[in-house]
XYZ file of C-alpha atoms in Angstrom:
663
model
C -22.688 17.349 -7.389
C -20.415 20.125 -8.590
C -17.832 17.612 -9.905
C -20.583 15.683 -11.734
C -21.741 18.891 -13.399
C -18.203 19.680 -14.498
C -17.794 16.176 -15.931
C -21.033 16.606 -17.916
C -20.016 19.998 -19.333
C -16.465 18.887 -20.119
C -16.222 18.082 -23.815
C -14.102 15.241 -25.059
C -10.842 16.579 -26.492
C -8.083 14.621 -28.166
C -4.652 16.182 -27.619
C -1.865 15.560 -30.093
C 1.690 16.324 -29.000
C 3.017 16.392 -32.582
C 0.717 19.185 -33.642
C -1.014 17.159 -36.396
C -4.273 15.295 -35.804
C -4.046 11.528 -36.163
C -7.165 9.561 -36.878
C -10.430 10.730 -38.327
C -12.769 13.195 -36.708
C -16.292 11.957 -36.808
C -19.137 10.714 -34.710
C -18.586 7.945 -32.171
C -21.119 6.047 -30.100
C -23.705 8.353 -28.604
C -23.067 11.025 -31.319
C -20.301 12.582 -29.208
C -18.333 15.432 -30.839
C -14.574 14.941 -31.041
C -12.295 17.948 -31.502
C -8.563 17.727 -32.093
C -6.546 20.209 -30.057
C -2.780 20.718 -30.057
C -1.152 22.682 -27.263
C 2.185 22.818 -29.111
C 0.631 25.028 -31.800
C -0.667 27.337 -29.092
C 2.728 27.257 -27.352
C 4.442 28.967 -30.317
C 2.310 32.059 -29.882
C 2.573 32.395 -26.096
C 5.081 34.420 -24.125
C 6.663 32.646 -21.112
C 6.791 35.874 -19.125
C 3.070 36.463 -19.671
C 2.367 32.855 -18.596
C 4.393 33.452 -15.428
C 2.428 36.598 -14.622
C -0.823 34.724 -15.277
C 0.389 31.956 -12.926
C 0.976 34.437 -10.098
C -2.389 36.140 -10.657
C -4.155 32.748 -10.720
C -2.503 31.672 -7.452
C -3.494 34.965 -5.794
C -7.071 34.625 -7.020
C -7.207 31.003 -5.858
C -5.904 31.937 -2.404
C -8.489 34.723 -2.167
C -11.295 32.328 -3.132
C -10.160 29.832 -0.480
C -10.137 32.581 2.157
C -13.636 33.669 1.054
C -14.927 30.097 1.357
C -13.351 29.775 4.807
C -14.938 33.047 5.931
C -18.326 31.967 4.571
C -18.144 28.674 6.448
C -16.969 30.418 9.591
C -20.019 32.711 9.356
C -22.329 29.693 9.278
C -22.677 29.010 5.577
C -23.296 25.389 4.631
C -21.614 23.390 1.894
C -24.608 23.505 -0.384
C -25.239 27.248 -0.404
C -25.009 29.192 -3.677
C -22.128 31.467 -2.651
C -19.877 28.586 -1.600
C -20.693 26.628 -4.765
C -19.938 29.700 -6.912
C -16.598 30.156 -5.168
C -15.823 26.487 -5.652
C -16.713 26.742 -9.346
C -14.327 29.666 -9.774
C -11.633 27.746 -7.852
C -12.003 24.792 -10.221
C -11.573 27.105 -13.210
C -8.371 28.481 -11.679
C -7.159 24.936 -11.018
C -7.706 24.132 -14.695
C -5.686 27.219 -15.647
C -2.851 26.113 -13.357
C -2.879 22.640 -14.926
C -2.680 24.133 -18.402
C 0.187 26.458 -17.427
C 1.966 23.463 -15.909
C 1.613 21.490 -19.141
C 2.895 24.422 -21.191
C 5.919 24.775 -18.910
C 6.735 21.076 -19.283
C 6.382 21.346 -23.062
C 8.749 24.353 -23.128
C 11.248 22.420 -21.060
C 10.985 19.395 -23.365
C 11.428 21.574 -26.443
C 14.529 23.194 -24.969
C 16.009 19.819 -24.099
C 15.345 18.525 -27.611
C 17.051 21.541 -29.171
C 20.039 21.140 -26.859
C 20.250 17.456 -27.744
C 20.179 18.233 -31.485
C 22.941 20.811 -31.052
C 25.069 18.290 -29.173
C 24.579 15.757 -31.930
C 25.717 18.250 -34.598
C 28.802 19.133 -32.536
C 29.598 15.424 -32.092
C 29.362 14.818 -35.862
C 31.670 17.751 -36.642
C 34.116 16.633 -33.970
C 34.181 13.120 -35.433
C 34.845 14.486 -38.917
C 37.675 16.634 -37.550
C 39.263 13.619 -35.867
C 39.074 11.644 -39.121
C 40.742 14.455 -41.065
C 43.494 14.816 -38.472
C 44.133 11.094 -38.588
C 44.301 11.183 -42.402
C 46.743 14.143 -42.345
C 48.944 12.325 -39.856
C 48.961 9.228 -42.051
C 49.938 11.231 -45.146
C 52.719 12.953 -43.244
C 54.150 9.589 -42.267
C 54.082 8.391 -45.876
C 55.825 11.593 -47.067
C 58.527 11.214 -44.431
C 59.118 7.588 -45.505
C 59.497 8.664 -49.123
C 61.917 11.435 -48.213
C 64.053 9.068 -46.204
C 64.410 6.609 -49.128
C 68.031 6.474 -50.469
C 68.591 6.498 -54.271
C 70.957 3.984 -55.921
C 71.778 6.034 -59.038
C 75.482 5.973 -59.986
C 77.740 7.551 -62.701
C 78.697 5.739 -65.790
C 82.260 5.636 -64.559
C 81.106 4.054 -61.321
C 79.027 1.528 -63.284
C 82.065 0.559 -65.303
C 84.232 0.308 -62.203
C 81.763 -1.642 -60.077
C 79.451 -3.543 -62.405
C 78.297 -6.076 -59.905
C 77.320 -3.442 -57.335
C 75.433 -1.405 -59.965
C 73.599 -4.502 -61.047
C 72.483 -5.114 -57.537
C 71.369 -1.494 -57.216
C 69.317 -1.778 -60.393
C 67.628 -4.899 -59.088
C 66.829 -3.122 -55.816
C 65.444 -0.109 -57.704
C 63.232 -2.315 -59.880
C 62.015 -4.119 -56.797
C 61.163 -0.845 -55.090
C 59.383 0.513 -58.189
C 57.362 -2.663 -58.598
C 56.493 -2.596 -54.875
C 55.244 0.990 -55.076
C 53.249 0.314 -58.233
C 51.626 -2.701 -56.606
C 50.815 -0.625 -53.513
C 49.292 2.086 -55.694
C 47.140 -0.485 -57.462
C 45.952 -1.893 -54.130
C 45.147 1.598 -52.892
C 43.028 2.268 -55.958
C 41.123 -0.970 -55.496
C 40.569 -0.216 -51.800
C 39.336 3.277 -52.684
C 36.803 1.799 -55.122
C 35.646 -0.724 -52.507
C 35.362 2.083 -49.955
C 33.152 4.108 -52.312
C 30.975 1.064 -52.985
C 30.674 0.387 -49.235
C 29.725 4.020 -48.602
C 26.986 3.903 -51.231
C 25.724 0.579 -49.831
C 25.817 2.005 -46.314
C 23.803 5.056 -47.390
C 21.170 2.845 -49.022
C 20.874 0.638 -45.923
C 20.757 3.705 -43.675
C 17.966 5.212 -45.732
C 16.039 1.945 -45.506
C 16.496 1.894 -41.746
C 15.275 5.489 -41.460
C 12.211 4.681 -43.567
C 11.420 1.706 -41.330
C 11.958 3.816 -38.199
C 9.575 6.457 -39.491
C 7.035 3.753 -40.246
C 7.381 2.250 -36.769
C 7.213 5.674 -35.099
C 4.050 6.447 -37.044
C 2.542 3.174 -35.802
C 3.264 3.931 -32.118
C 0.626 6.709 -31.649
C -1.963 4.557 -33.368
C -1.159 1.584 -31.139
C -1.310 3.781 -28.051
C -4.688 5.137 -29.154
C -5.955 1.582 -29.698
C -4.753 0.500 -26.244
C -6.340 3.543 -24.607
C -9.595 2.940 -26.467
C -9.595 -0.708 -25.363
C -9.240 0.102 -21.646
C -13.033 0.490 -21.071
C -13.603 -2.788 -22.907
C -10.968 -4.530 -20.786
C -12.554 -3.154 -17.629
C -16.066 -4.131 -18.741
C -14.989 -7.677 -19.630
C -12.820 -7.946 -16.466
C -9.808 -8.720 -18.658
C -7.171 -6.052 -17.845
C -4.518 -7.175 -20.342
C -2.444 -3.997 -20.133
C -2.411 -3.924 -16.342
C -1.626 -7.636 -16.180
C 1.250 -7.242 -18.619
C 2.682 -4.343 -16.619
C 2.330 -6.268 -13.349
C 3.981 -9.337 -14.887
C 6.962 -7.277 -16.018
C 7.398 -5.780 -12.548
C 6.848 -9.152 -10.832
C 10.159 -10.399 -12.263
C 11.959 -8.181 -9.760
C 9.987 -9.277 -6.666
C 11.744 -11.301 -3.957
C 10.718 -15.002 -3.858
C 8.360 -14.699 -0.855
C 6.424 -11.748 -2.300
C 6.312 -13.491 -5.665
C 4.794 -16.605 -4.053
C 2.191 -14.423 -2.314
C 1.424 -12.661 -5.621
C 0.897 -15.948 -7.462
C -1.249 -17.538 -4.743
C -3.354 -14.432 -4.124
C -3.925 -13.886 -7.859
C -4.897 -17.526 -8.359
C -7.248 -17.474 -5.368
C -8.793 -14.185 -6.495
C -9.460 -15.490 -10.011
C -10.809 -18.855 -8.865
C -12.684 -18.169 -5.633
C -12.901 -14.503 -4.664
C -13.358 -11.808 -7.311
C -13.325 -9.127 -4.592
C -9.611 -9.769 -3.915
C -7.224 -7.652 -5.980
C -3.424 -7.628 -5.921
C -1.079 -4.830 -6.995
C 2.663 -4.139 -6.859
C 4.058 -0.814 -5.691
C 7.505 0.567 -5.081
C 10.623 1.667 -6.946
C 11.263 -0.731 -9.842
C 14.595 0.876 -10.777
C 15.913 0.386 -7.259
C 14.775 -3.243 -7.324
C 16.627 -3.756 -10.617
C 19.748 -2.210 -9.111
C 19.707 -4.788 -6.299
C 20.362 -7.592 -8.784
C 23.473 -5.826 -10.182
C 26.852 -6.452 -8.491
C 28.311 -3.396 -6.741
C 31.134 -1.554 -8.487
C 34.680 -1.922 -7.168
C 35.100 1.803 -6.830
C 32.107 2.055 -4.592
C 33.382 -0.795 -2.443
C 36.803 0.828 -2.059
C 35.235 4.144 -1.176
C 33.069 2.460 1.446
C 36.121 0.822 3.019
C 37.885 4.156 3.435
C 35.021 5.564 5.513
C 35.569 5.489 9.261
C 32.408 6.616 11.050
C 32.028 6.804 14.785
C 30.933 3.759 16.771
C 27.402 5.073 17.417
C 26.860 6.124 13.823
C 28.220 2.821 12.587
C 25.731 0.900 14.752
C 22.856 3.047 13.502
C 23.888 2.387 9.901
C 24.107 -1.348 10.599
C 20.650 -1.362 12.198
C 19.138 0.471 9.238
C 20.853 -1.878 6.821
C 19.683 -4.950 8.750
C 16.074 -3.727 8.908
C 16.030 -2.600 5.269
C 12.918 -3.513 3.282
C 12.830 -4.560 -0.348
C 11.972 -1.617 -2.643
C 8.900 -3.436 -3.993
C 5.876 -4.279 -1.864
C 2.591 -6.091 -2.443
C -0.840 -4.625 -1.713
C -3.850 -6.932 -1.242
C -7.256 -5.207 -1.343
C -10.046 -7.319 0.157
C -13.501 -5.837 -0.491
C -16.441 -6.588 1.794
C -20.158 -6.578 1.000
C -20.836 -3.327 2.865
C -18.388 -1.435 0.641
C -15.481 -1.413 3.090
C -12.020 -2.433 1.882
C -9.176 -3.999 3.868
C -5.794 -2.921 2.497
C -2.884 -5.243 3.352
C 0.567 -3.824 2.576
C 3.063 -6.719 2.543
C 6.812 -6.075 2.807
C 9.934 -8.246 2.745
C 12.919 -7.565 5.019
C 15.855 -8.697 2.922
C 18.490 -9.250 5.613
C 16.101 -10.797 8.167
C 14.334 -13.012 5.592
C 10.876 -12.360 7.043
C 7.681 -10.742 5.792
C 5.694 -8.010 7.526
C 2.250 -6.548 6.936
C 0.475 -3.278 7.626
C -3.320 -3.018 7.587
C -5.704 -0.186 6.777
C -9.505 -0.133 6.475
C -11.400 2.135 4.083
C -15.123 2.444 4.822
C -17.971 3.636 2.658
C -19.303 5.889 5.452
C -17.678 8.161 7.989
C -16.953 6.348 11.283
C -16.036 9.114 13.724
C -19.030 9.044 16.077
C -17.834 6.635 18.784
C -15.005 7.604 21.131
C -14.734 4.134 22.683
C -14.323 2.598 19.197
C -11.003 4.323 18.593
C -8.970 1.110 18.931
C -11.259 -1.083 16.841
C -9.852 -0.072 13.440
C -6.381 0.861 14.657
C -3.905 -0.483 12.090
C -1.496 -1.492 14.875
C -3.998 -3.833 16.593
C -6.536 -4.631 13.868
C -5.056 -8.033 12.938
C -3.857 -9.109 16.390
C -4.470 -12.780 17.161
C -6.064 -13.526 13.800
C -4.873 -17.007 14.675
C -4.558 -17.917 18.344
C -1.595 -16.278 20.154
C -0.260 -14.731 16.918
C 0.420 -11.198 18.190
C 2.987 -10.234 15.529
C 5.358 -8.464 17.911
C 8.463 -10.639 17.601
C 10.192 -12.058 14.550
C 9.457 -15.758 13.859
C 12.956 -16.384 12.432
C 15.252 -17.733 15.219
C 18.343 -16.593 13.303
C 17.308 -12.960 13.781
C 18.077 -13.127 17.509
C 21.796 -13.519 16.785
C 21.656 -10.786 14.150
C 19.996 -8.423 16.658
C 22.676 -9.100 19.270
C 25.403 -7.909 16.898
C 23.801 -4.500 16.306
C 22.222 -3.966 19.732
C 18.530 -4.495 18.921
C 16.718 -5.762 22.006
C 13.281 -6.431 20.533
C 11.744 -6.315 17.067
C 8.550 -4.984 18.654
C 10.164 -1.528 18.839
C 10.127 -1.332 15.026
C 6.732 -2.834 14.100
C 5.112 0.604 13.843
C 7.535 1.463 11.028
C 8.182 -1.929 9.410
C 4.883 -3.774 9.986
C 3.898 -6.886 11.961
C 5.631 -10.229 11.229
C 2.552 -12.419 11.777
C 2.997 -16.164 11.311
C 0.210 -16.336 8.754
C 1.997 -13.724 6.625
C 5.122 -15.906 6.527
C 2.982 -18.874 5.520
C 1.310 -16.996 2.686
C 4.776 -16.136 1.375
C 6.047 -19.710 1.625
C 8.394 -18.984 4.543
C 8.667 -21.595 7.297
C 10.743 -21.385 10.467
C 11.281 -23.854 13.341
C 9.529 -23.041 16.590
C 9.919 -23.956 20.248
C 6.321 -25.168 20.470
C 5.657 -28.393 18.481
C 2.010 -27.548 17.895
C 3.002 -24.301 16.232
C 5.341 -26.200 13.867
C 2.466 -28.440 12.844
C 0.257 -25.423 12.312
C 2.839 -23.692 10.120
C 3.346 -26.835 8.051
C -0.399 -27.128 7.466
C -0.713 -23.429 6.706
C 1.549 -23.760 3.689
C -1.153 -25.715 1.889
C -3.432 -24.101 -0.648
C -6.396 -24.162 1.740
C -4.595 -21.784 4.106
C -5.072 -18.904 1.680
C -8.846 -19.391 1.697
C -9.083 -19.730 5.481
C -6.911 -16.641 6.034
C -8.949 -14.532 3.629
C -12.151 -15.591 5.406
C -10.663 -14.687 8.776
C -9.521 -11.299 7.486
C -12.943 -10.481 6.053
C -14.634 -11.686 9.248
C -12.318 -9.529 11.361
C -13.195 -6.370 9.387
C -16.915 -7.105 9.485
C -16.909 -7.788 13.230
C -14.969 -4.576 13.955
C -17.336 -2.504 11.815
C -20.337 -4.087 13.561
C -18.801 -3.293 16.968
C -18.132 0.264 15.820
C -21.849 0.794 15.108
C -22.836 -0.837 18.403
C -20.432 1.355 20.403
C -21.975 4.462 18.849
C -25.340 3.416 20.314
C -23.918 2.299 23.657
C -22.209 5.639 24.217
C -25.644 7.282 23.841
C -27.103 4.875 26.478
C -28.976 2.911 23.820
C -28.687 -0.888 23.758
C -29.528 -1.941 20.184
C -31.490 -5.191 19.947
C -32.365 -6.517 16.488
C -35.764 -7.948 15.607
C -34.289 -11.459 15.455
C -33.315 -11.169 19.160
C -36.428 -9.430 20.563
C -37.785 -12.721 21.936
C -34.785 -13.065 24.266
C -35.890 -10.154 26.475
C -39.151 -8.957 28.047
C -40.947 -6.013 26.522
C -40.415 -3.783 29.579
C -36.870 -3.257 30.884
C -36.490 -0.507 33.490
C -32.739 -0.692 34.134
C -30.808 1.440 31.687
C -27.251 1.697 30.451
C -25.892 4.924 31.951
C -22.307 4.878 30.668
C -20.047 2.986 28.252
C -16.354 3.909 28.258
C -13.052 2.364 27.298
C -10.282 1.373 29.732
C -6.624 0.465 29.544
C -5.209 -2.879 30.616
C -3.655 -1.295 33.697
C -6.948 0.332 34.744
C -8.713 -3.014 34.374
C -6.214 -4.875 36.523
C -6.399 -2.192 39.233
C -10.119 -2.878 39.812
C -10.819 -4.936 42.918
C -13.597 -7.066 41.415
C -11.521 -8.158 38.364
C -8.588 -9.732 40.187
C -9.828 -13.283 39.602
C -10.000 -12.629 35.842
C -6.445 -11.268 35.733
C -5.124 -14.103 37.899
C -6.649 -16.665 35.556
C -4.791 -15.094 32.589
C -8.027 -14.126 30.816
C -7.133 -10.432 30.513
C -4.198 -9.924 28.128
C -2.628 -6.773 26.785
C -3.905 -7.605 23.296
C -7.535 -7.506 24.539
C -9.790 -4.449 24.603
C -11.283 -3.321 27.927
C -14.512 -1.393 28.605
C -16.610 -0.271 31.560
C -20.420 -0.455 31.403
C -22.534 1.181 34.136
C -26.182 0.081 34.470
C -28.454 2.077 36.799
C -31.955 1.863 38.211
C -33.003 4.122 40.986
C -30.313 4.142 43.678
C -28.745 0.913 42.432
C -25.595 1.165 40.333
C -24.113 -1.890 38.612
C -20.567 -1.766 37.197
C -19.557 -4.290 34.529
C -15.903 -4.555 33.482
C -15.785 -6.114 30.003
C -12.857 -7.938 28.356
C -13.224 -8.018 24.554
C -10.947 -10.531 22.813
C -9.609 -9.566 19.346
C -11.163 -12.773 17.952
C -14.711 -11.611 18.806
C -17.321 -13.097 18.240
C -15.498 -16.448 18.063
C -14.381 -15.773 21.656
C -17.183 -14.108 23.606
C -16.714 -11.036 25.860
C -16.129 -11.655 29.568
C -18.090 -9.654 32.189
C -17.095 -9.019 35.825
C -19.776 -7.341 38.016
C -19.852 -5.052 41.052
C -23.125 -3.740 42.549
C -23.439 -0.607 44.666
C -26.791 -0.864 46.524
C -27.212 -1.378 50.228
C -23.436 -1.636 50.343
C -20.878 -2.940 47.920
C -20.848 -6.502 46.567
C -19.295 -8.325 43.653
C -19.427 -11.673 41.960
C -16.822 -12.987 44.424
C -18.929 -12.086 47.475
C -22.560 -12.391 46.317
C -24.082 -15.584 44.897
C -26.735 -13.740 42.903
C -24.144 -11.478 41.229
C -22.202 -14.623 40.399
C -25.394 -16.024 38.879
C -25.810 -12.811 36.833
C -22.230 -13.223 35.563
C -23.129 -16.774 34.536
C -26.163 -15.521 32.624
C -23.993 -13.344 30.363
C -20.745 -15.380 30.374
C -21.769 -19.038 30.555
C -25.150 -19.089 28.796
C -23.886 -16.956 25.928
C -25.013 -19.422 23.244
C -28.585 -18.150 23.714
C -27.431 -14.596 22.919
C -25.473 -15.203 19.698
C -28.224 -13.986 17.407
C -27.954 -14.402 13.611
C -24.682 -15.791 12.310
C -21.862 -14.980 12.660
C -22.936 -13.578 16.044
C -21.925 -9.913 15.814
C -24.824 -8.946 18.148
C -23.495 -10.993 21.062
C -22.045 -8.026 22.996
C -25.182 -5.856 22.888
C -27.356 -8.861 23.747
C -25.158 -9.514 26.785
C -25.566 -5.893 27.905
C -29.347 -6.133 27.385
C -29.510 -9.335 29.454
C -27.474 -7.603 32.164
C -30.157 -4.878 32.375
C -32.888 -7.541 32.625
C -31.004 -9.432 35.344
C -30.584 -6.231 37.364
C -34.362 -5.678 37.173
C -34.983 -9.199 38.497
C -32.348 -8.760 41.224
C -33.885 -5.535 42.508
C -37.559 -6.462 42.145
C -37.223 -9.804 43.940
C -35.271 -8.395 46.866
C -37.120 -8.787 50.172
C -38.071 -5.535 51.929
C -36.751 -4.938 55.434
C -39.705 -4.772 57.876
C -37.982 -2.030 59.880
C -38.155 0.297 56.895
C -41.458 2.053 56.484
C -42.950 3.281 53.251
C -43.522 1.789 49.787
C -41.009 -0.451 48.064
C -38.353 1.299 45.976
C -38.620 -1.247 43.163
C -42.091 -2.550 42.327
C -42.362 -6.068 40.999
C -42.878 -5.678 37.262
C -41.584 -9.141 36.302
C -43.575 -12.355 36.735
C -41.576 -14.979 38.642
C -42.638 -18.499 39.585
C -40.432 -18.385 42.713
C -38.581 -15.351 43.939
C -35.784 -17.311 45.640
C -34.612 -20.912 45.801
C -32.199 -22.985 47.792
C -29.960 -22.147 50.740
C -28.114 -19.547 48.622
C -31.421 -17.733 48.018
C -30.764 -17.574 44.261
C -33.094 -15.405 42.185
C -34.846 -16.476 38.932
C -32.803 -14.902 36.121
C -33.891 -17.178 33.238
C -36.467 -15.583 30.902
C -39.000 -17.961 29.326
C -40.463 -17.004 25.944
C -43.279 -16.705 24.900
C -44.858 -17.206 28.364
C -43.018 -14.157 29.670
C -42.099 -15.384 33.172
C -38.759 -15.848 34.914
C -37.561 -19.097 36.424
C -34.421 -20.634 37.911
C -31.827 -22.461 35.894
């Protein structure tokens, strides 16, 4: 509420970094006032030292307000009280001051860098002019030295008379030299004129370029303002051109598998599922650097390094398990407001894809202790397809790579790198041979376009089933078995047995129980399953139910194993009626599915277990040697209390007549 009030009071301000307002101030839609504000103008009149002192005072005041709020809450004050809200309001004001001081500091830093850059440019221009002058002086000195070294052919008249032929030759050489120098002088004059003309032409072209640059730079703020103003329209029309253009530019640097996943997910989201959104994250500059060949100097430097054997193996492991700098995030929204975030990575040297999962819910889900593993990112997507646990790499070539660097199992790194599920490889277009022929067929089929749709449906169903179980566990831990109105007809109105306890167990604790050995021996209790203990009580009778919950619930129903403590100990392996009760919840589960997709199956099974315990206790024959009233009065109407040589009890409830009969 406080943030909404701040948003309402916050006026719309247009900031201009150049210090001059661009655009016209007027009235927009809704008669909203627009004021132009420039922080650079304010920056000229502010002292950095005073801003620093204000920063320290603001931080001290903010820390004091936080301590006051903590003390108020420790003394019993609620979030909505006036004192806490006032403190929060003051804290927000201080946060705004800190943001403004931060902007001013960045602007000072930018201004200093610009001034330094301008100074460097002036020094570079002067240095270039000096080099040109030095080169010209050196050239003139060479010409002067050539002229001084030239030998004259002048002779005396007496010499000319004595050696006429030699003098004639000297005159010819002198004329040739004079004509050569005159021609060179003429060429120099022409080159000087051409140089002046080129300089004037260059200045004109340079001025034209500067004018065009100024025009283009003046257009840039206007274009940015237009793009910013069009963002609400793009969002309203569901046409994010700017975001799509940015994503397309980054997508050029994705590895092939992530690019295939991006294209397929985007196409599926546009055509079939508007709640699916795709985004790219990561370091684009690092991804660009991967496509550049390494420099020779770096390679030579790397060769000269001689690390120890252990450090060298660690470096090789890290290099082998290195992920691509860019990753792909798929956000799958559900109807209840929850969002499944899938972070997809590509391991470059192993040529496999991995995924990490995270669920964001609209409400706080911290009430159930036994539901701690339901939304755990490490086990959330286990066995999305049958037997796909995502612990080992699907690429057979990785086994030989692991042997070289001493990696025993990829499962030791899934917490950091993600799970290499088979369906993730298929979505990225990766296909590997497998030992099992049926898996090869499945992978080949999964590369079709329909696999994307089926996987998205399974992912959404997994999140919805886990959220439904989370709500049910909250009720079960409070000894309440929730039964919806659609399933009320499956149970009698009066049920006296009650759920006394609902707790979670580990796989080892489940296998250590004596009455669950047959389940473990049959291979129906795996480490990927979830295990729970339900205790149902009535009077002196105490029924224990060990529950195996498969990750693919409700497609695969929970499995119950029973042990009753009343007049001794018995279990489904030793008592025919307890075996019949197990059949009621395990075999005849189709009656308990409830509305599709069957998320209420578990609680309906627990409710039927309570009903069956009532029938078991109420139909038990009283020992004649025991005096006194019966411990459990017959509240249920049964056509026959027992039947057959096994003396089976009537556990089937008939609606709407309301009586119990045998199967």
